[in-house]
GROMACS .gro file of N, CA and C in nm:
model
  516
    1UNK      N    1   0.085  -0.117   0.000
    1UNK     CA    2   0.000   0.000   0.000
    1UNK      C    3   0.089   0.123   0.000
    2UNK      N    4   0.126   0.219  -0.106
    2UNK     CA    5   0.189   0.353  -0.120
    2UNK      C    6   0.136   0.409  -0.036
    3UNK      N    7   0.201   0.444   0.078
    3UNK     CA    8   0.207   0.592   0.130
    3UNK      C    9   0.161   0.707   0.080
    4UNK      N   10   0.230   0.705  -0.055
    4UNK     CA   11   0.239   0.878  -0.078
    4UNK      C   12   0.103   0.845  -0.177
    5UNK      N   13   0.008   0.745  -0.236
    5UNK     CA   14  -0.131   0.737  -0.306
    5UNK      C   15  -0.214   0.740  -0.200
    6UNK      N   16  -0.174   0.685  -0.057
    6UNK     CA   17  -0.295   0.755   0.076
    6UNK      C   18  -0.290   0.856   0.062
    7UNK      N   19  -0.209   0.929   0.123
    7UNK     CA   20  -0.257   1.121   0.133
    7UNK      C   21  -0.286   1.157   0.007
    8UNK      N   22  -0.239   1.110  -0.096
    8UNK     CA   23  -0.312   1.213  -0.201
    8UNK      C   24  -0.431   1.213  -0.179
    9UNK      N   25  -0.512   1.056  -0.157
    9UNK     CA   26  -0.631   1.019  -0.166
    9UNK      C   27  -0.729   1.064  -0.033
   10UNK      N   28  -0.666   1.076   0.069
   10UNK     CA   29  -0.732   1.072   0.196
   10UNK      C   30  -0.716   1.258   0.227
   11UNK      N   31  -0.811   1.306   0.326
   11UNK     CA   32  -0.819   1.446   0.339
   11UNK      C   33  -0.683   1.478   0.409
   12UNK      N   34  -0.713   1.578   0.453
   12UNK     CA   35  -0.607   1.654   0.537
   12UNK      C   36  -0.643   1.630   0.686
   13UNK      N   37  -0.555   1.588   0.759
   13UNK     CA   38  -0.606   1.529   0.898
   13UNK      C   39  -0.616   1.681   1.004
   14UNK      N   40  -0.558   1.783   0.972
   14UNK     CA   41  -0.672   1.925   1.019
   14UNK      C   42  -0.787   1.956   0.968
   15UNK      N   43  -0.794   1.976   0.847
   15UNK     CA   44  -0.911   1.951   0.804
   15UNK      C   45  -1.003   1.870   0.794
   16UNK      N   46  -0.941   1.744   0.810
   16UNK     CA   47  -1.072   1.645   0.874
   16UNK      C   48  -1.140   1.694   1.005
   17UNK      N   49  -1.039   1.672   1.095
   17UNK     CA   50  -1.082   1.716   1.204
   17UNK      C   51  -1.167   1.871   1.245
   18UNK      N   52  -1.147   1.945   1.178
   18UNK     CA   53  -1.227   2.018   1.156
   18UNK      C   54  -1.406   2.039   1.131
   19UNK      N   55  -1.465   1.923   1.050
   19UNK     CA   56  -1.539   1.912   0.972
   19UNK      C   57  -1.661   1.879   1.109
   20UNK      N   58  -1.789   1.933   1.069
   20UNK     CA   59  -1.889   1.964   1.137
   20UNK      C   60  -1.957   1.787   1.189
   21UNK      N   61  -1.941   1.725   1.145
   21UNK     CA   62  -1.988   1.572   1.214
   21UNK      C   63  -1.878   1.503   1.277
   22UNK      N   64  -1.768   1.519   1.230
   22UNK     CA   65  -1.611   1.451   1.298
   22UNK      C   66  -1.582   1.543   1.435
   23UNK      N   67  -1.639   1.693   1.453
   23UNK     CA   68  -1.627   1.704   1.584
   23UNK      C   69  -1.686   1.637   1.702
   24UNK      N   70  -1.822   1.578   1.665
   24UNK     CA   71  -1.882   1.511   1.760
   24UNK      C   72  -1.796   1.399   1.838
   25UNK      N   73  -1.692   1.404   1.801
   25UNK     CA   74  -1.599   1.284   1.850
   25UNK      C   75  -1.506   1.351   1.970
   26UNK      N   76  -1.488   1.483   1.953
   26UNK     CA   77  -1.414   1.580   2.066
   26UNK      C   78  -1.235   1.508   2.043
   27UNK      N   79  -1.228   1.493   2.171
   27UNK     CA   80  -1.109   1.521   2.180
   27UNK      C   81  -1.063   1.321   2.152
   28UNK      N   82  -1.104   1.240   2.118
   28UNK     CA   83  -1.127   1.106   2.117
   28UNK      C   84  -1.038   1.111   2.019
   29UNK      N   85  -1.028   1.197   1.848
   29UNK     CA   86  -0.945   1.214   1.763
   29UNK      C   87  -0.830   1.267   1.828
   30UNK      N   88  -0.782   1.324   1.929
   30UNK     CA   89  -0.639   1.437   1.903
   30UNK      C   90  -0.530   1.256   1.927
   31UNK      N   91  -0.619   1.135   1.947
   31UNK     CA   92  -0.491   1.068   1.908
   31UNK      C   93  -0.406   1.067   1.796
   32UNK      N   94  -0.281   1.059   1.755
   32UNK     CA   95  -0.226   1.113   1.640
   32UNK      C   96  -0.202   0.948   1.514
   33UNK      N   97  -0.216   0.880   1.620
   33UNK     CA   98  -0.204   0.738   1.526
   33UNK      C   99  -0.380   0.705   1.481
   34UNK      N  100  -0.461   0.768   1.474
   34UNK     CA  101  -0.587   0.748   1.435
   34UNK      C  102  -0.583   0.841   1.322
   35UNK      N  103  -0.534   0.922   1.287
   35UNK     CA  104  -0.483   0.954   1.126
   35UNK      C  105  -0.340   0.899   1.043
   36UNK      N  106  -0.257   0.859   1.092
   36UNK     CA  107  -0.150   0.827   1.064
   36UNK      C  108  -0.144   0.712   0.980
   37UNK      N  109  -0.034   0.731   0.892
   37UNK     CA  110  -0.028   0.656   0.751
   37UNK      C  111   0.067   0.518   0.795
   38UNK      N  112   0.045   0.411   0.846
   38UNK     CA  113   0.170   0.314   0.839
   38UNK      C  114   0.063   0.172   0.852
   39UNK      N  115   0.186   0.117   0.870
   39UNK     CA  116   0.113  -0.032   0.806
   39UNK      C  117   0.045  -0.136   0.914
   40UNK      N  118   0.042  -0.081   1.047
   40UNK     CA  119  -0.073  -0.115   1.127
   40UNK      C  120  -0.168  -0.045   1.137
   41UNK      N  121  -0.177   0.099   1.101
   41UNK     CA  122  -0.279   0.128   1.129
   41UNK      C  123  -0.390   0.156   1.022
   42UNK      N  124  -0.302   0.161   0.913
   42UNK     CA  125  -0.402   0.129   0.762
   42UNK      C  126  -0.467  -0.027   0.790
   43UNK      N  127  -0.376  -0.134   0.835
   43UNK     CA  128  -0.388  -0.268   0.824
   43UNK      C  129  -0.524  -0.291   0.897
   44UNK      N  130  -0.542  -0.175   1.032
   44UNK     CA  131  -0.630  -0.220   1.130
   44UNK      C  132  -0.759  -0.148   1.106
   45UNK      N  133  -0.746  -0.089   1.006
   45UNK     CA  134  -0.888   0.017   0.927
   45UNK      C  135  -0.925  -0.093   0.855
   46UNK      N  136  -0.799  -0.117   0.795
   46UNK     CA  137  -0.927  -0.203   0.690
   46UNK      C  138  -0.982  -0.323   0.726
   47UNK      N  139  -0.901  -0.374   0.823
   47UNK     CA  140  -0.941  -0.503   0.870
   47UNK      C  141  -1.091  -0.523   0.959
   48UNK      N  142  -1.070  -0.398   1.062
   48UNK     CA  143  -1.261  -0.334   1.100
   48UNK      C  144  -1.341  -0.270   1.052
   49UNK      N  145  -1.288  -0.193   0.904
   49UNK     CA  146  -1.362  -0.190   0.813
   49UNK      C  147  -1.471  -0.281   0.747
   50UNK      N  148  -1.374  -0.356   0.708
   50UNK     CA  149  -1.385  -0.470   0.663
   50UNK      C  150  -1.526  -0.587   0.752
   51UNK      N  151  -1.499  -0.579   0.887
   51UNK     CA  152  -1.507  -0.639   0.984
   51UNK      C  153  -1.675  -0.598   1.035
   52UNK      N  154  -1.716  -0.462   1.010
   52UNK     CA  155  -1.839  -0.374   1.033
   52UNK      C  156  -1.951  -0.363   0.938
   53UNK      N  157  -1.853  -0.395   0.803
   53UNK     CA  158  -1.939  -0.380   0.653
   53UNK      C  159  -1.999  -0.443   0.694
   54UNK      N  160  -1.987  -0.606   0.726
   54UNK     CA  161  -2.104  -0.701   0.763
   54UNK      C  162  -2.171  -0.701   0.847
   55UNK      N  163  -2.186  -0.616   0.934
   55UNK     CA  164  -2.296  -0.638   1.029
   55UNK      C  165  -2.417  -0.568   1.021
   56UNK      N  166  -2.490  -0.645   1.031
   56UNK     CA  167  -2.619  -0.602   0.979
   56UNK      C  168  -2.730  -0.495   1.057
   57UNK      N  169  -2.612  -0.371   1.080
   57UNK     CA  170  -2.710  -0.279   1.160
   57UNK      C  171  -2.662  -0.142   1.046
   58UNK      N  172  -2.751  -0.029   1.102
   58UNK     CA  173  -2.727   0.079   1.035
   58UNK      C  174  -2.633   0.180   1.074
   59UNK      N  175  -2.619   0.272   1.013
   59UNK     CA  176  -2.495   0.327   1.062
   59UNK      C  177  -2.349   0.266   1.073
   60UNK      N  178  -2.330   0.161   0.972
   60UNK     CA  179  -2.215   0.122   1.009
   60UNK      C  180  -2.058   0.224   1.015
   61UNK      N  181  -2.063   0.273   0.930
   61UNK     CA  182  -1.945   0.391   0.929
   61UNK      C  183  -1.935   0.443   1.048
   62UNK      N  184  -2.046   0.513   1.137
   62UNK     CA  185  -1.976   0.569   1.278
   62UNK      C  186  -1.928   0.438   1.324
   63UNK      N  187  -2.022   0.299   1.346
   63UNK     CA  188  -1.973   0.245   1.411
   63UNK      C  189  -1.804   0.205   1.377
   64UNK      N  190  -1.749   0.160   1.240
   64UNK     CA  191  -1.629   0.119   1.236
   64UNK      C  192  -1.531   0.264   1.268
   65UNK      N  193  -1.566   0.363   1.246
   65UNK     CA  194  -1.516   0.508   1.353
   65UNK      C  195  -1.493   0.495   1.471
   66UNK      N  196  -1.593   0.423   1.597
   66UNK     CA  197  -1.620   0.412   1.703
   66UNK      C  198  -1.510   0.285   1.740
   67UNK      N  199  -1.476   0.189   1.667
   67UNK     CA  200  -1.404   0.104   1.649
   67UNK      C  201  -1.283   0.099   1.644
   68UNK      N  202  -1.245   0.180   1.505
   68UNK     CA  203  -1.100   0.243   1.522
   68UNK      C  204  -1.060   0.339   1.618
   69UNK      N  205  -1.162   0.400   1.683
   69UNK     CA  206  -1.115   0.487   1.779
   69UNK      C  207  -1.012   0.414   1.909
   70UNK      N  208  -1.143   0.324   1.949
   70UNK     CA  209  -1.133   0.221   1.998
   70UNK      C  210  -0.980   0.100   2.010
   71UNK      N  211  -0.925   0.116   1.879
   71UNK     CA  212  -0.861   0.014   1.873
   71UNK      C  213  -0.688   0.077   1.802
   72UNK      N  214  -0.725   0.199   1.812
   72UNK     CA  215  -0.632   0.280   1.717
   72UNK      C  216  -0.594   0.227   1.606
   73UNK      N  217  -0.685   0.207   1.566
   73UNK     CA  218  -0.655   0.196   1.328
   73UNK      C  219  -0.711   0.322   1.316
   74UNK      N  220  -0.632   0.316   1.170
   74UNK     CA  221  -0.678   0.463   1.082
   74UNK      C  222  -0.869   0.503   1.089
   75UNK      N  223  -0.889   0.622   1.093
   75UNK     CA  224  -1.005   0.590   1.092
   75UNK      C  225  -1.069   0.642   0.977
   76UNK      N  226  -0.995   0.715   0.863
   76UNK     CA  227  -1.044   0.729   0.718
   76UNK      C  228  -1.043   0.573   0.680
   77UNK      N  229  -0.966   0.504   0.650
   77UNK     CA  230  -0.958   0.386   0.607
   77UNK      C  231  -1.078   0.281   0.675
   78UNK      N  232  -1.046   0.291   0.819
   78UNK     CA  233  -1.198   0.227   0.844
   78UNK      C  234  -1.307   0.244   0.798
   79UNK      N  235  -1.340   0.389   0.802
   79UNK     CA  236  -1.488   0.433   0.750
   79UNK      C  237  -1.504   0.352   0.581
   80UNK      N  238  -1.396   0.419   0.528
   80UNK     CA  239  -1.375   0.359   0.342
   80UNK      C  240  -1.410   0.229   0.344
   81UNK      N  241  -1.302   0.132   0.442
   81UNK     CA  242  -1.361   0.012   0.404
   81UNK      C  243  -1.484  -0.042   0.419
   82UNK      N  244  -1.588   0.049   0.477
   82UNK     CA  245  -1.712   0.002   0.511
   82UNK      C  246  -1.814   0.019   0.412
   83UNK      N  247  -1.755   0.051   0.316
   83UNK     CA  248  -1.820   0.102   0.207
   83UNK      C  249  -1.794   0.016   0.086
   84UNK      N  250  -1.792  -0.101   0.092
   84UNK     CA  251  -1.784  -0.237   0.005
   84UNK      C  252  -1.933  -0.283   0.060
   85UNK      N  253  -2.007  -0.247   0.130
   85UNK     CA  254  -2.182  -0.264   0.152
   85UNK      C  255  -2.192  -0.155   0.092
   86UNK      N  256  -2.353  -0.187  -0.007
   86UNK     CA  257  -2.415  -0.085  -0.090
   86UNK      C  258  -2.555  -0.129  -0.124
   87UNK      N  259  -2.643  -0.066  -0.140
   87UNK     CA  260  -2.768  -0.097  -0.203
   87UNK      C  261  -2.738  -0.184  -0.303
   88UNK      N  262  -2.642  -0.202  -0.355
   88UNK     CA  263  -2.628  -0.327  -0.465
   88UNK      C  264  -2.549  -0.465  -0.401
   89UNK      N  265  -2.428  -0.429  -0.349
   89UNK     CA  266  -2.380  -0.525  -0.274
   89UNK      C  267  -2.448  -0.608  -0.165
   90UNK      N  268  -2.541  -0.528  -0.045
   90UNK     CA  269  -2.562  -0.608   0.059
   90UNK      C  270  -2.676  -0.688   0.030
   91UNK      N  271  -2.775  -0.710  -0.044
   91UNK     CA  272  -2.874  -0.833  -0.019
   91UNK      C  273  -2.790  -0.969  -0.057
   92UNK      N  274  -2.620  -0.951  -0.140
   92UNK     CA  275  -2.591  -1.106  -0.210
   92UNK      C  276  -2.472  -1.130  -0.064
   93UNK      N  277  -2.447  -1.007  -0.069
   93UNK     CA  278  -2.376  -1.009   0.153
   93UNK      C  279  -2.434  -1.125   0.252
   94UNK      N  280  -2.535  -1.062   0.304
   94UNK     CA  281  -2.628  -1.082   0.343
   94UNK      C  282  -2.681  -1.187   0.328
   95UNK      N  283  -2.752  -1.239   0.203
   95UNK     CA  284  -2.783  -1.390   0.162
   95UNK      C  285  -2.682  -1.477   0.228
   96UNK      N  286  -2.514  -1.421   0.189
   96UNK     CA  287  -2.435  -1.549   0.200
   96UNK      C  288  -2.434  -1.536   0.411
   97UNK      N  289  -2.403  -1.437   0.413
   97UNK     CA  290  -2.403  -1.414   0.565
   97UNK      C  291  -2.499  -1.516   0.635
   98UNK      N  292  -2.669  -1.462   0.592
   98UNK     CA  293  -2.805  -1.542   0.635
   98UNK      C  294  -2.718  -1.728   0.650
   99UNK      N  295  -2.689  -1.774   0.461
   99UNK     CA  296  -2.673  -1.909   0.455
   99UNK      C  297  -2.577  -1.999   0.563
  100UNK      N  298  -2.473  -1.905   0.590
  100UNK     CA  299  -2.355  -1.927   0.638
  100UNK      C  300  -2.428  -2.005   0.803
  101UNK      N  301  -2.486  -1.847   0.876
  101UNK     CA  302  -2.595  -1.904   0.996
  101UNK      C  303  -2.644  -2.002   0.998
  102UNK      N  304  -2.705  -2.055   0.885
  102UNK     CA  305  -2.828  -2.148   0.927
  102UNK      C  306  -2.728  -2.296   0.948
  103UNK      N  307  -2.629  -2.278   0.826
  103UNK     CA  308  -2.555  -2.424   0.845
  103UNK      C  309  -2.466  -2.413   0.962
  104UNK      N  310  -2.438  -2.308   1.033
  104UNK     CA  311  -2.384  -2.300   1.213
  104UNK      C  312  -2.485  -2.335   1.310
  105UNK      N  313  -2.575  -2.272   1.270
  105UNK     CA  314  -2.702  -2.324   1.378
  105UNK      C  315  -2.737  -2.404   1.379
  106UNK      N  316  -2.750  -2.519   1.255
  106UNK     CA  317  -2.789  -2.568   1.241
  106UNK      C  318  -2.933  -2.651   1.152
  107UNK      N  319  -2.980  -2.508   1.152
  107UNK     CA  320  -3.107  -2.442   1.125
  107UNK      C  321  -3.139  -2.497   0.963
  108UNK      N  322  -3.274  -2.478   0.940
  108UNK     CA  323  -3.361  -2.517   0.818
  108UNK      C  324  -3.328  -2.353   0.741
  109UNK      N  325  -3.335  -2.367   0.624
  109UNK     CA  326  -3.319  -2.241   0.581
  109UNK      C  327  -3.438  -2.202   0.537
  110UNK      N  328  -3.524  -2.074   0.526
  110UNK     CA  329  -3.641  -2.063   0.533
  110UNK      C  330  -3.673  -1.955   0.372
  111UNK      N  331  -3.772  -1.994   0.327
  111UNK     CA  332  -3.796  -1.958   0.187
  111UNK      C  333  -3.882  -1.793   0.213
  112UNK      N  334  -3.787  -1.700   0.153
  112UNK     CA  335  -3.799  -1.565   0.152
  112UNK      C  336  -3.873  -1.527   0.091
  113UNK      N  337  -3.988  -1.436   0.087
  113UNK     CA  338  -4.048  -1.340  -0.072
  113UNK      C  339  -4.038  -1.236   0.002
  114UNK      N  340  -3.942  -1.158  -0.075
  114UNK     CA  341  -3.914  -0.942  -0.037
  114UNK      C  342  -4.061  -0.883  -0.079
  115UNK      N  343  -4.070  -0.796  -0.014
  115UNK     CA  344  -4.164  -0.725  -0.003
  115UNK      C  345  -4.114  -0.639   0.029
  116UNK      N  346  -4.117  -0.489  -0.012
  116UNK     CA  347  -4.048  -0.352   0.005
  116UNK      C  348  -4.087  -0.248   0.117
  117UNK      N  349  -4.105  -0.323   0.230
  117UNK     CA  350  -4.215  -0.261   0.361
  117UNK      C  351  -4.136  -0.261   0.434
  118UNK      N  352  -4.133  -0.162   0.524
  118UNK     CA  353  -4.134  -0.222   0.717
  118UNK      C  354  -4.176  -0.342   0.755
  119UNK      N  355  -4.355  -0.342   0.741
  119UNK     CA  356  -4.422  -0.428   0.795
  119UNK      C  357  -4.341  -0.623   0.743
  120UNK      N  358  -4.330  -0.594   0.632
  120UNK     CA  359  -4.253  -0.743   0.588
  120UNK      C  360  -4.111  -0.729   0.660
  121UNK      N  361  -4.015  -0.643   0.651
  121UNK     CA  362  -3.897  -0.622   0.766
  121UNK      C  363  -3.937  -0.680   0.880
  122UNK      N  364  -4.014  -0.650   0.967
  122UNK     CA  365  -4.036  -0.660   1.091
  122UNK      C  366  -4.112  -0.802   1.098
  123UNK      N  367  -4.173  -0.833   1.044
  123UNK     CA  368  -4.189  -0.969   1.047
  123UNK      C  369  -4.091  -1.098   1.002
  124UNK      N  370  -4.036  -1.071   0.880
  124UNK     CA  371  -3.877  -1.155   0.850
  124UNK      C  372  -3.814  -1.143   0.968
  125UNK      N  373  -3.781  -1.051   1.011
  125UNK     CA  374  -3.673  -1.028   1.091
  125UNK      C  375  -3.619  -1.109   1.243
  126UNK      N  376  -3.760  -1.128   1.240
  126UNK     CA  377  -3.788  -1.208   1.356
  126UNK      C  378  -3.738  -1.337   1.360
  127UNK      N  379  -3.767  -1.393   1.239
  127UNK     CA  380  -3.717  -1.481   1.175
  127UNK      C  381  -3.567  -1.573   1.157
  128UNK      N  382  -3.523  -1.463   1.071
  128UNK     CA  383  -3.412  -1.472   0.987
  128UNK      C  384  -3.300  -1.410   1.109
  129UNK      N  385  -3.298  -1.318   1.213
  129UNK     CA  386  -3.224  -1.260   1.282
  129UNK      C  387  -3.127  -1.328   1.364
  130UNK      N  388  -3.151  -1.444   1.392
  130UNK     CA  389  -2.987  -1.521   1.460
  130UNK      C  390  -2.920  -1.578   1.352
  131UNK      N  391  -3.001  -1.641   1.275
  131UNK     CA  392  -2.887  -1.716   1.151
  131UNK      C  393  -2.794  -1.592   1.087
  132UNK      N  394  -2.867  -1.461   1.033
  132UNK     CA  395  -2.794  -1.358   0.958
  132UNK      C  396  -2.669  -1.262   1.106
  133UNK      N  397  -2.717  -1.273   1.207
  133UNK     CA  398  -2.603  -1.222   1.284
  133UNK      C  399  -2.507  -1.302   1.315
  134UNK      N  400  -2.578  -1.428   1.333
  134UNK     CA  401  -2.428  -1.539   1.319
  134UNK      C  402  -2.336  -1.505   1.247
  135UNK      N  403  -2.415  -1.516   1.134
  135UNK     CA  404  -2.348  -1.558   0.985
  135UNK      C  405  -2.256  -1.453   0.922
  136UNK      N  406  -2.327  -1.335   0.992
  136UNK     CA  407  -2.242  -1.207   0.986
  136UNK      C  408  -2.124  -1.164   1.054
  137UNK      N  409  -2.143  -1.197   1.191
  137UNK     CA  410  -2.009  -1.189   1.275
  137UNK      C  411  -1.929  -1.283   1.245
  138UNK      N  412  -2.008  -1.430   1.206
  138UNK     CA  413  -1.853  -1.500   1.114
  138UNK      C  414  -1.801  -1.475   0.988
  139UNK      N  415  -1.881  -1.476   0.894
  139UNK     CA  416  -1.810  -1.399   0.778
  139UNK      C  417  -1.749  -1.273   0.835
  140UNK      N  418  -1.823  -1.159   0.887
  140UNK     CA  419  -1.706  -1.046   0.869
  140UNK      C  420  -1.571  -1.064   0.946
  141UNK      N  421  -1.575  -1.115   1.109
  141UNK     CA  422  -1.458  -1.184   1.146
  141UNK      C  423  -1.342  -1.238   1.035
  142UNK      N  424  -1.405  -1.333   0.903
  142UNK     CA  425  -1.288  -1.443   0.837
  142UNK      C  426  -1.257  -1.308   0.729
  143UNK      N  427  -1.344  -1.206   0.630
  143UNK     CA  428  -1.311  -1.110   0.594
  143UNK      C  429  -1.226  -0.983   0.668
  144UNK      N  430  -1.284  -0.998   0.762
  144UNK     CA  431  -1.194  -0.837   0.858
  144UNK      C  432  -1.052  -0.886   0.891
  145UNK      N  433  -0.996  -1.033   0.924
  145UNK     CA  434  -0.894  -1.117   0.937
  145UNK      C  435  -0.803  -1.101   0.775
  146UNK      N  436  -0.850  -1.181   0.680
  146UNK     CA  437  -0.824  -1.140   0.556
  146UNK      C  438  -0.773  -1.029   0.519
  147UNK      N  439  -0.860  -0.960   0.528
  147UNK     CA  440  -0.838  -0.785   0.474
  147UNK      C  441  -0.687  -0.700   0.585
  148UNK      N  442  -0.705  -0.721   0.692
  148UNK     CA  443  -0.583  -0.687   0.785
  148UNK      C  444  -0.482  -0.741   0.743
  149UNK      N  445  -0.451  -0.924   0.710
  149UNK     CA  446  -0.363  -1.025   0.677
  149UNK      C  447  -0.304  -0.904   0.499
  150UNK      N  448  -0.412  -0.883   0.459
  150UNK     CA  449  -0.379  -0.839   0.288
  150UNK      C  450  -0.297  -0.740   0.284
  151UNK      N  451  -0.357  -0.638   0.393
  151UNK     CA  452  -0.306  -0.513   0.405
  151UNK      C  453  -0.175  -0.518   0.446
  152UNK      N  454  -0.151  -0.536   0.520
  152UNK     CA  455   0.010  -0.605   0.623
  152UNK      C  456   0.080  -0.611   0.520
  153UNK      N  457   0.012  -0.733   0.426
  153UNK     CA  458   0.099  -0.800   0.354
  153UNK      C  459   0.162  -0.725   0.220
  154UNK      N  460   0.065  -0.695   0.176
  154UNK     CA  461   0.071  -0.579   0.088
  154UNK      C  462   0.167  -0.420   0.077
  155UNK      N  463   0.142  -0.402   0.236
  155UNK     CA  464   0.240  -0.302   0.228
  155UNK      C  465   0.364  -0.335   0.279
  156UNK      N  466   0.418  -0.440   0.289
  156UNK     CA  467   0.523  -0.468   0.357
  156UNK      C  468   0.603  -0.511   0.210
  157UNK      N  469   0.534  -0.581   0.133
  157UNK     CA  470   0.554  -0.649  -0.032
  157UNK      C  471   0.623  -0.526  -0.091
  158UNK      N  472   0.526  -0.364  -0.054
  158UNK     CA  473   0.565  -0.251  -0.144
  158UNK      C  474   0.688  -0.174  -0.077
  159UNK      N  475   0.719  -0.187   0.096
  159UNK     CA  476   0.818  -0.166   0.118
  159UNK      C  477   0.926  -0.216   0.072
  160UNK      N  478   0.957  -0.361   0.046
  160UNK     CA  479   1.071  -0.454   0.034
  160UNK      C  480   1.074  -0.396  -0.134
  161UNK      N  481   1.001  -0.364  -0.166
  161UNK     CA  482   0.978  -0.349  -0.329
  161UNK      C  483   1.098  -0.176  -0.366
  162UNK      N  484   1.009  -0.109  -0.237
  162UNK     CA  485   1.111   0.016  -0.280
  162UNK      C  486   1.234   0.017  -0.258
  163UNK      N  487   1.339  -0.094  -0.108
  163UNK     CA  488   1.420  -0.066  -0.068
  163UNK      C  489   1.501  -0.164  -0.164
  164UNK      N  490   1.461  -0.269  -0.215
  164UNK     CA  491   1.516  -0.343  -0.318
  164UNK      C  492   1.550  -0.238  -0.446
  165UNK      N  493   1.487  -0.133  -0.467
  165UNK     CA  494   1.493  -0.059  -0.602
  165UNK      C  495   1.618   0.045  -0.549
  166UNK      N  496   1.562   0.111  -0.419
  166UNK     CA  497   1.671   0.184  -0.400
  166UNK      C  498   1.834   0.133  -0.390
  167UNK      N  499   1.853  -0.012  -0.322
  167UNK     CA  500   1.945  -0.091  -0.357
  167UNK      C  501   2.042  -0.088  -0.510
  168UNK      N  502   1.940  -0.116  -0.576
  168UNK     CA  503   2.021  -0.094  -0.718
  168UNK      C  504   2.025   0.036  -0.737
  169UNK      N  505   1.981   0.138  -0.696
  169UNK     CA  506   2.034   0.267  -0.782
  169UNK      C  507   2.140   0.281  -0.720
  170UNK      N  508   2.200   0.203  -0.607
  170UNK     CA  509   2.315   0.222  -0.512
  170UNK      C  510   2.316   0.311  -0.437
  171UNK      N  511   2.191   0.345  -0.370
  171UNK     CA  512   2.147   0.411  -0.234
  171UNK      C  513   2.176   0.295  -0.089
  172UNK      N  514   2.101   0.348   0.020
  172UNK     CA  515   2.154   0.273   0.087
  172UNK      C  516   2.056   0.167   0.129
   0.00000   0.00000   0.00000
């Protein structure tokens, strides 16, 4: 993972901090490794990034915020990675999440028809709600594991990559 393609990409960490919803956090940000660019703490954004996408509540972004705060990973990178759930992505999420449950639980898997309501929400839900949180805290667990493992790996691949290059130009 380049260093110098994060900050281009990521704001300005005064100016983040600045910004009218990121104050609600107070002084929880003035840690300095909760913006900081290196390869645990990108590793540990994306990995609870990663780790939050799946859970099947709303608001996930504060929560993987609340997380990295929590755990000191980046917390641009956390929020970002939570954003691999989308109105297009999460019902085939989700499905696999739901399937994953039922064969932990044990459980019969139960034949769905969507209906675009509350009222059908609130009745599924009742339902379907231990197999899909199972299924969710284990998938995102083996993904949020993954994604940390990638990241690590990845930027450690692009370190050895630069100091090998600088090597041959006969630096040190």
């Amino acid at each position: 993972m380049p260093k110098k393609f994060l900050k281009r990409h990521l704001p300005d960490p005064v100016r983040f901090r600045q910004r009218r919803g990121v104050r609600l956090f107070g002084r929880l940000l003035d840690d300095p490794f909760l913006l900081h660019l290196n390869r645990r703490s990108v590793a540990g954004g994306v990995g609870l990034g990663l780790f939050v996408a799946f859970i099947p509540l709303p608001a996930q972004m504060l929560l993987a915020a609340a997380a990295a705060i929590l755990f000191r990973a980046n917390i641009l990178i956390a929020v970002s990675a939570v954003w691999i759930t989308n109105p297009l992505t999460i019902p085939p999420f989700f499905w696999l999440c739901y399937r994953v449950g039922v064969r932990v639980l044990g459980e019969h898997e139960q034949r769905i028809a969507f209906e675009p309501s509350l009222g059908w929400l609130w009745t599924e839900a009742t339902h379907i709600w231990q197999p899909l949180l199972t299924g969710s805290l284990l998938v995102g667990s083996i993904i949020g594991l993954a994604g940390y493992g990638a990241a690590h790996l990845l930027w450690r691949l692009h370190v050895m990559r630069l100091l090998h290059q600088r090597r041959q130009r006969g630096g040190r």
